XYZ file of C-alpha atoms in Angstrom:
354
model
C 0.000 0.000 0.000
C 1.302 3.944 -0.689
C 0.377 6.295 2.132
C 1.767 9.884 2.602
C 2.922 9.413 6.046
C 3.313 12.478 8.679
C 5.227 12.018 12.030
C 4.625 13.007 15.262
C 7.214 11.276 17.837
C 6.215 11.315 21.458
C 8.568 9.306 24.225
C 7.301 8.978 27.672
C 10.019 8.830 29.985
C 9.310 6.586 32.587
C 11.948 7.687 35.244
C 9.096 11.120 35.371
C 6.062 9.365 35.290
C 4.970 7.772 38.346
C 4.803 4.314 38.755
C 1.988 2.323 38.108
C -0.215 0.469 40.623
C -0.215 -3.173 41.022
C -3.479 -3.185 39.086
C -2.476 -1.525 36.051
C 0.602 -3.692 35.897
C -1.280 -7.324 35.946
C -1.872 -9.440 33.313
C -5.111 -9.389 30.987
C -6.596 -11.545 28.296
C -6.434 -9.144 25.895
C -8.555 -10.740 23.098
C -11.781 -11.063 26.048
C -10.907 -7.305 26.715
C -10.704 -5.598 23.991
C -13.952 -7.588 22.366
C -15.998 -6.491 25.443
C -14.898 -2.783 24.757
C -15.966 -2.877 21.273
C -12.312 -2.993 19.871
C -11.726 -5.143 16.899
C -7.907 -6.850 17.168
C -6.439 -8.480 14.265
C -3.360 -10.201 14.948
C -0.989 -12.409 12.891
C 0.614 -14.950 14.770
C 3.173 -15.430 12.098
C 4.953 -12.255 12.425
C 3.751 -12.352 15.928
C 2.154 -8.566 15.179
C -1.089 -7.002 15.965
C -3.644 -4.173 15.683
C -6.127 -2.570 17.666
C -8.757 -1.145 15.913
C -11.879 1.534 16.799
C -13.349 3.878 14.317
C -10.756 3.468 12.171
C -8.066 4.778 14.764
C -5.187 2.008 15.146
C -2.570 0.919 17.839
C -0.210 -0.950 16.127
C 2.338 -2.939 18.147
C 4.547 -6.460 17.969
C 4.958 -8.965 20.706
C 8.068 -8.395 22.965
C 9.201 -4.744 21.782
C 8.797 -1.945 24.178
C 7.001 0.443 21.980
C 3.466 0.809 20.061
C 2.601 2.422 16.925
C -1.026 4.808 17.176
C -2.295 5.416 13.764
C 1.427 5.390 12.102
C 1.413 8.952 13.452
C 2.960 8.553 16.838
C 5.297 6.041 18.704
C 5.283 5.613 22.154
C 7.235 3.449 24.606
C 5.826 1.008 26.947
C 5.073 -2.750 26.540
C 3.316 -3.493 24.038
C 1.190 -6.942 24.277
C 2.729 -10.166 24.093
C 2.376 -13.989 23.657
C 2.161 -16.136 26.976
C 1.170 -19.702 27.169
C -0.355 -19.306 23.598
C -2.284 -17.059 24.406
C -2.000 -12.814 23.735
C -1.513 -11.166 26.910
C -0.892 -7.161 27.997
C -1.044 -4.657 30.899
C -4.237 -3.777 32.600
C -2.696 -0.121 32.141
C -1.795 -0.613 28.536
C -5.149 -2.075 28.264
C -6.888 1.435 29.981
C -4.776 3.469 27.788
C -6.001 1.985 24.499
C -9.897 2.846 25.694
C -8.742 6.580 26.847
C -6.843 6.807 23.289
C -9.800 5.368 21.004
C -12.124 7.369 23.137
C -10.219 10.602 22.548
C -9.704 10.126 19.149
C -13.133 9.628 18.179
C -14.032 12.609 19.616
C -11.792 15.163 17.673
C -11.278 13.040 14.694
C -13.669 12.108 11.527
C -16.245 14.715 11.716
C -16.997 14.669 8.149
C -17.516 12.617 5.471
C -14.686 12.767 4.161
C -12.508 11.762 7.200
C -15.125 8.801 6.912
C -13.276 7.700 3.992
C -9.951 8.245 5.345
C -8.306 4.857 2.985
C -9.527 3.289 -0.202
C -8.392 1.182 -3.197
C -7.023 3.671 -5.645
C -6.121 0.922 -8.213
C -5.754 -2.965 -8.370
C -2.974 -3.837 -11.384
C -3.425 -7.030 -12.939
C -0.190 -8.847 -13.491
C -0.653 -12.150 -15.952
C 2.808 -14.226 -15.281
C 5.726 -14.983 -17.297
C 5.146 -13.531 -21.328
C 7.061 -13.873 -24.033
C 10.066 -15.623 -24.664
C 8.924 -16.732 -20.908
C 6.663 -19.268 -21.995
C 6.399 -20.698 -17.875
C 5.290 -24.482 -17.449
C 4.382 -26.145 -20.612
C 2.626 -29.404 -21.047
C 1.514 -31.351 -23.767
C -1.328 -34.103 -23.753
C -3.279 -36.163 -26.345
C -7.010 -34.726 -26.082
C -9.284 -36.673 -28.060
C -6.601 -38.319 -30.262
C -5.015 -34.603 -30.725
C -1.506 -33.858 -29.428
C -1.827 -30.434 -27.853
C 1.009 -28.177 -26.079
C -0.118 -25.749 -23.456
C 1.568 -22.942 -22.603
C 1.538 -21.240 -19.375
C 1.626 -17.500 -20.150
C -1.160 -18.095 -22.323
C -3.587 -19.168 -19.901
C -2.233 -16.589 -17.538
C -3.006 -13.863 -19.930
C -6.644 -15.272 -20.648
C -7.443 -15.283 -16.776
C -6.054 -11.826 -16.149
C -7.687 -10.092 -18.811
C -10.835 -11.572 -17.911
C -10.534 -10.419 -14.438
C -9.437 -6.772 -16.261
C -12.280 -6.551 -17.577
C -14.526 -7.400 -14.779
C -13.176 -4.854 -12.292
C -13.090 -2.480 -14.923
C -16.498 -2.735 -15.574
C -17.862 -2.580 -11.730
C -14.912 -0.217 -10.702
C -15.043 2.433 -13.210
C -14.066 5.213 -10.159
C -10.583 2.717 -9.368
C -7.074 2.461 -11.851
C -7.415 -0.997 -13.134
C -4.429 -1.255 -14.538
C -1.996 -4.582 -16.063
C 1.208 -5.100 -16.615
C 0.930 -7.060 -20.195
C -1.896 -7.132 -22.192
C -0.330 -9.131 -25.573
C 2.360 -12.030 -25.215
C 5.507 -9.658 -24.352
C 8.259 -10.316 -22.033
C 8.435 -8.485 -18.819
C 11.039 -9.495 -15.940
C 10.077 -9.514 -12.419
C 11.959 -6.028 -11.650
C 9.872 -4.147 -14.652
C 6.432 -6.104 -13.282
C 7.437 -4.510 -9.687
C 8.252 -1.089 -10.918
C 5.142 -0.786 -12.940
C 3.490 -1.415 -9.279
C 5.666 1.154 -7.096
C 5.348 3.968 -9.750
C 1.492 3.921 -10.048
C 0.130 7.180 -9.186
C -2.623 7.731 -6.311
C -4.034 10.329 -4.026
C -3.288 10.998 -0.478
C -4.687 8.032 1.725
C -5.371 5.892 -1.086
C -3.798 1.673 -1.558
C -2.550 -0.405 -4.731
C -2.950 -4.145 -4.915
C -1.340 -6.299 -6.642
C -2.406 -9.664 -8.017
C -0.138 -11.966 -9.981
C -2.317 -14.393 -12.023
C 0.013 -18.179 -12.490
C -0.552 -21.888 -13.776
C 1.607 -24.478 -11.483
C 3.630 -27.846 -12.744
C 5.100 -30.655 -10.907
C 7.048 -33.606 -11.944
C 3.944 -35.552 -10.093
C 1.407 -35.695 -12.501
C -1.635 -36.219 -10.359
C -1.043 -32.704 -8.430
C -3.621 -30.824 -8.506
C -5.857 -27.702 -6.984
C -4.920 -24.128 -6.723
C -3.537 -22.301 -4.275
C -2.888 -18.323 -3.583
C 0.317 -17.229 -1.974
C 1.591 -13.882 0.198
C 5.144 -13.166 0.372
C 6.902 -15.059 3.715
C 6.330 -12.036 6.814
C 10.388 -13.475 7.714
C 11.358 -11.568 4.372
C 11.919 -7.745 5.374
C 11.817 -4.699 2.715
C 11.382 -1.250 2.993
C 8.137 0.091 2.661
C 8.580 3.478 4.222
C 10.133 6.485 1.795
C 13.290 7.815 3.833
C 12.348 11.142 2.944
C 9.415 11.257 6.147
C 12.233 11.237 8.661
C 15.782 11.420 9.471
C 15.561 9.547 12.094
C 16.972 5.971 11.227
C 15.935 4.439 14.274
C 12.247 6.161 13.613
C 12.331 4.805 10.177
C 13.771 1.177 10.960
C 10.257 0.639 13.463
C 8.100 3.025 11.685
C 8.866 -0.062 8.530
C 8.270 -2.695 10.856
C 5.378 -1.491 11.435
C 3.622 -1.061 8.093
C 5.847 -3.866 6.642
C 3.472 -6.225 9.105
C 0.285 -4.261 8.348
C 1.497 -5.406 4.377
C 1.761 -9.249 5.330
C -1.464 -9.254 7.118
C -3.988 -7.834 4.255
C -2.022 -9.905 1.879
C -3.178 -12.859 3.733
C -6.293 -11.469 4.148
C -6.788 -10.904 0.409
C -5.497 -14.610 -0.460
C -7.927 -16.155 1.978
C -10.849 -13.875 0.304
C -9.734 -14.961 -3.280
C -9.495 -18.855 -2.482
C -12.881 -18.659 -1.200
C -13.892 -16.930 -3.925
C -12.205 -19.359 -6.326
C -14.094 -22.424 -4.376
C -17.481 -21.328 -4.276
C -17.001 -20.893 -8.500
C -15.259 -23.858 -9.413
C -17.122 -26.269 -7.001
C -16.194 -29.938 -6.982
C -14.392 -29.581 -10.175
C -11.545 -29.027 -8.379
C -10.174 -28.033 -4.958
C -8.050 -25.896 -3.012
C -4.531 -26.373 -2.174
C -4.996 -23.279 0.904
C -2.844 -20.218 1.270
C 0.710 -20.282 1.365
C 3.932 -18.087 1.858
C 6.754 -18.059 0.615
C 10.606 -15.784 0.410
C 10.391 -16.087 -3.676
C 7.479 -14.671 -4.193
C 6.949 -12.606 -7.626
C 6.220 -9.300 -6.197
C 8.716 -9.329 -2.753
C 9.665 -5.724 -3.505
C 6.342 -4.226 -4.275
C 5.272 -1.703 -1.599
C 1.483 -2.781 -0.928
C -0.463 -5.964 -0.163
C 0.230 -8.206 -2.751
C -0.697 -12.488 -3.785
C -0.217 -14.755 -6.438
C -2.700 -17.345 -7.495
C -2.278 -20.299 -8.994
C -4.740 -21.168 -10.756
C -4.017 -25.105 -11.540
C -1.638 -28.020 -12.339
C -0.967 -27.780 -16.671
C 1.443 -31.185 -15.856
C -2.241 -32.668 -14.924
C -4.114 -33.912 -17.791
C -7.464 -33.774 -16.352
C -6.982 -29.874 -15.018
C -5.194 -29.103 -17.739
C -8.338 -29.722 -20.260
C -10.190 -27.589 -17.754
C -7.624 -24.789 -17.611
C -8.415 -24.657 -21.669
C -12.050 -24.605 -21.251
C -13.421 -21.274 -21.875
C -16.451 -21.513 -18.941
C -13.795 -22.944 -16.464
C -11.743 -20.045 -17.128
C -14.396 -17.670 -16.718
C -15.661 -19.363 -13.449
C -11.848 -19.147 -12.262
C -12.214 -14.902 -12.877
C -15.073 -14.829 -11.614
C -14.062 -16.155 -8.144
C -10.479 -13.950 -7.939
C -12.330 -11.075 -8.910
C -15.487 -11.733 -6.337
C -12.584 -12.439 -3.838
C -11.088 -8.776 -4.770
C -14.226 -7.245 -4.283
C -14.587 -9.211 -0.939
C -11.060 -7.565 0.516
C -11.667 -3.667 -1.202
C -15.212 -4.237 0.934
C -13.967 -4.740 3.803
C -10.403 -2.727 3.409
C -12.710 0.594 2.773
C -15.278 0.003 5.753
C -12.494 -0.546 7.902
C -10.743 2.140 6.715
C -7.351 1.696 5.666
C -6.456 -1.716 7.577
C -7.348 -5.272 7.567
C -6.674 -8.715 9.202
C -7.812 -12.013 9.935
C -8.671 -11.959 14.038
């Protein structure tokens, strides 16, 4: 996602503030809390990250550092809440000081319609795989007595300009944009440029979706599957030029760099069901994965790659060159985008899985 960022650094030293009473420093269950408040947590037990959110305010923190994160405009230290005996644990006082801040903050903050709106999907860019003299996984089986070689970036192309079309027909307001259109060749740092230089407005996201066909050596494999670059691989999603501070910058990218990894996997779990409900029996799904490779590991904004089915399998591989499959296979990605731009613009700018 691109956001303008603003910072406002605040540091409470503890040696001046008095300390806290026994109560405020014991332990809560801080999922039972914050649902009986009304707060909505997601949290990623992968990265081991979480948010609060209220309104559309945020308290962003990570198990076992000493500092939070409120609405990526502020840091401030303290102990943040952590894992203990599986399950997520904080500070009565941290717990207090989330209510006082969401309670606060609604009060001086989105009094218009416009602050209402605070985050949207400014553009989704279609990216159809390989291209080219980058033909991807071929396969060649004898349908009906005919010999017939099937080429990846084909079917890749087919399936993303379906799903071009689609959200460019129900999303006429959003950039629907793709990075090939006819059978050229694109490598994977030109694909990830043509996603960091798209141009949005203030408060506004980019997502990426990087349409596939998979291969193995095993030739019953089958399924699809979506995938969300591995949360262990680290990249900079924060533009220096917001602070001098390196320190700042180094958590302030932590930070969003989690936010990233969670509404990826929220995205991918929206688009598999979305895939499932089309295609039915006729296939099924291989889940959500993650992994350090991914297509799209330098491309600042929540980002997946679906693959849509096994070419080395004869029996997918007819479907993957059936016209209605296809279709049905566009269909469900493109329901599952709408799914995640729902829920990404009613919740204003962030999303997880709780």
């Amino acid at each position: 996602m691109i956001r303008k960022i603003s910072l406002v650094l605040i540091f409470i030293i503890f040696s001046k503030v008095p300390l806290l009473c026994a109560s405020e420093n014991s332990e809560i269950n801080l999922s039972k809390r914050v649902e009986e408040a009304g707060i909505t947590l997601y949290w990623d037990p992968l990265s081991l990250s979480g948010i609060l959110e209220k309104n559309g305010h945020k308290i962003a923190f990570q198990s076992g550092n000493n500092f939070i994160v409120k609405d990526y405009l502020s840091i401030e230290q303290g102990t943040a809440p952590y894992v203990k005996d599986g399950e997520l644990v904080a500070t009565e006082g941290f717990f207090l000081s989330a209510v006082n801040f969401f309670t606060q903050s609604s009060e001086n903050s989105f009094s218009s319609s416009k602050d209402l709106n605070m985050y949207k999907v400014g553009a989704i860019l279609i990216d159809a795989g390989h291209g080219g003299r980058d033909a991807g996984a071929t396969a060649t089986h004898d349908f009906n007595g005919k010999k017939v070689t099937v080429y990846e970036k084909d079917l890749n192309l087919k399936v993303a300009l379906s799903i071009y079309e689609l959200l460019k027909k129900n999303y006429p307001e959003k950039k629907i944009l793709m990075t090939r259109t006819t059978d050229v060749f694109l490598d994977l740092e030109k694909r990830t440029d043509i996603a960091n230089s798209v141009r949005l407005s203030e408060n506004e996201a980019v997502l990426y979706v990087s349409i596939h066909a998979n291969a193995s050596i095993i030739s019953s494999a089958s399924g699809f599957e979506v995938w969300y670059l591995d949360p262990n691989y680290r990249r900079d999603v924060v533009d220096s030029s917001v602070s001098e501070d390196k320190t700042l910058l180094a958590i302030l990218n932590s930070m969003m760099e989690e936010e990233y990894t969670t509404e990826s996997i929220l995205m991918a779990k929206f688009i598999t069901e979305g895939m499932s409900e089309q295609v039915g029996t006729l296939t099924s799904s291989r889940g959500i994965k993650a992994e350090k490779w991914f297509v799209v590991k330098n491309a600042k904004m929540p980002s997946v790659l679906i693959e849509t089915g096994f070419i080395s399998n004869k029996k997918e591989c007819a479907l993957l060159c059936d016209e209605d499959y296809l279709q049905k296979l566009s269909v469900g990605i493109y329901n599952g985008i709408k799914s995640f731009i729902i829920h990404f613009e009613r919740s204003r700018g962030f999303t997880g899985s709780r």
